[in-house]
Amino acid sequence: MGTQDTPDIETIRAAVAGEAWALEKVLASYDDEINRLATIRKRQPDGSIKAVVDEDMRQRLIAKLLEAIPQFPIDGE
């Protein structure tokens, strides 16, 4: 992943509880990875290849992450 920091445990707990601020922070911390996974190579009219982020794929990855966060196991709970 990029140089972004992994969220601290309190942020993760808040995200699991559904706190909007924490969900935004988690999404921001994985933004580079989401963009990397959603990047496709697209042929341009001149025949060259350009890497672009497929926005539909990006939104599906974000939705999957948001669906998975509430099931994240928190030790001791």
Coordinates of C-alpha atoms in Angstrom, one line a residue, residues 6-75:
T6 CA -3.2 2.4 9.1
P7 CA -6.1 3.6 11.3
D8 CA -5.5 3.2 15.0
I9 CA -7.6 0.7 17.1
E10 CA -10.0 3.4 18.4
T11 CA -10.8 4.5 14.8
I12 CA -11.3 0.9 13.8
R13 CA -13.7 0.4 16.8
A14 CA -15.6 3.5 15.9
A15 CA -15.8 2.4 12.2
V16 CA -17.1 -1.0 13.3
A17 CA -19.7 0.8 15.4
G18 CA -20.8 2.8 12.2
E19 CA -19.3 6.2 13.1
A20 CA -19.2 8.3 9.9
W21 CA -16.0 10.1 10.8
A22 CA -14.2 6.8 11.4
L23 CA -15.6 5.2 8.2
E24 CA -14.3 8.2 6.2
K25 CA -10.9 7.9 7.9
V26 CA -10.6 4.2 7.1
L27 CA -11.6 4.8 3.5
A28 CA -9.1 7.6 3.2
S29 CA -6.3 5.3 4.6
Y30 CA -7.0 2.7 1.9
D31 CA -7.7 5.2 -0.9
D32 CA -4.3 4.5 -2.7
E33 CA -4.9 0.8 -2.6
I34 CA -8.5 1.1 -3.8
N35 CA -7.3 3.2 -6.7
R36 CA -4.6 0.8 -7.5
L37 CA -7.0 -2.1 -7.6
A38 CA -9.5 -0.2 -9.7
T39 CA -6.9 0.9 -12.3
I40 CA -7.3 -0.5 -15.8
R41 CA -5.3 -0.1 -18.9
K42 CA -7.3 1.6 -21.7
R43 CA -6.3 1.9 -25.3
Q44 CA -6.4 5.4 -26.6
P45 CA -7.5 6.4 -30.1
D46 CA -3.8 6.9 -31.1
G47 CA -3.1 3.3 -30.1
S48 CA -1.2 4.2 -26.9
I49 CA -2.2 2.6 -23.5
K50 CA -3.2 4.8 -20.6
A51 CA -3.8 3.7 -17.0
V52 CA -7.1 5.1 -15.7
V53 CA -9.1 4.5 -12.6
D54 CA -12.4 2.7 -13.4
E55 CA -14.8 4.7 -11.3
D56 CA -17.5 2.0 -11.3
M57 CA -15.0 -0.6 -10.0
R58 CA -13.7 1.9 -7.5
Q59 CA -17.2 2.5 -6.1
R60 CA -17.8 -1.3 -5.9
L61 CA -14.6 -1.7 -4.0
I62 CA -15.6 1.0 -1.6
A63 CA -19.0 -0.5 -1.1
K64 CA -17.4 -3.9 -0.4
L65 CA -15.1 -2.4 2.2
L66 CA -18.0 -0.6 3.9
E67 CA -20.0 -3.8 4.0
A68 CA -17.1 -5.7 5.6
I69 CA -16.1 -3.2 8.3
P70 CA -19.0 -4.0 10.7
Q71 CA -18.0 -7.7 10.7
F72 CA -14.3 -6.9 11.5
P73 CA -13.4 -8.9 14.6
I74 CA -12.2 -6.7 17.5
D75 CA -10.1 -8.6 20.1

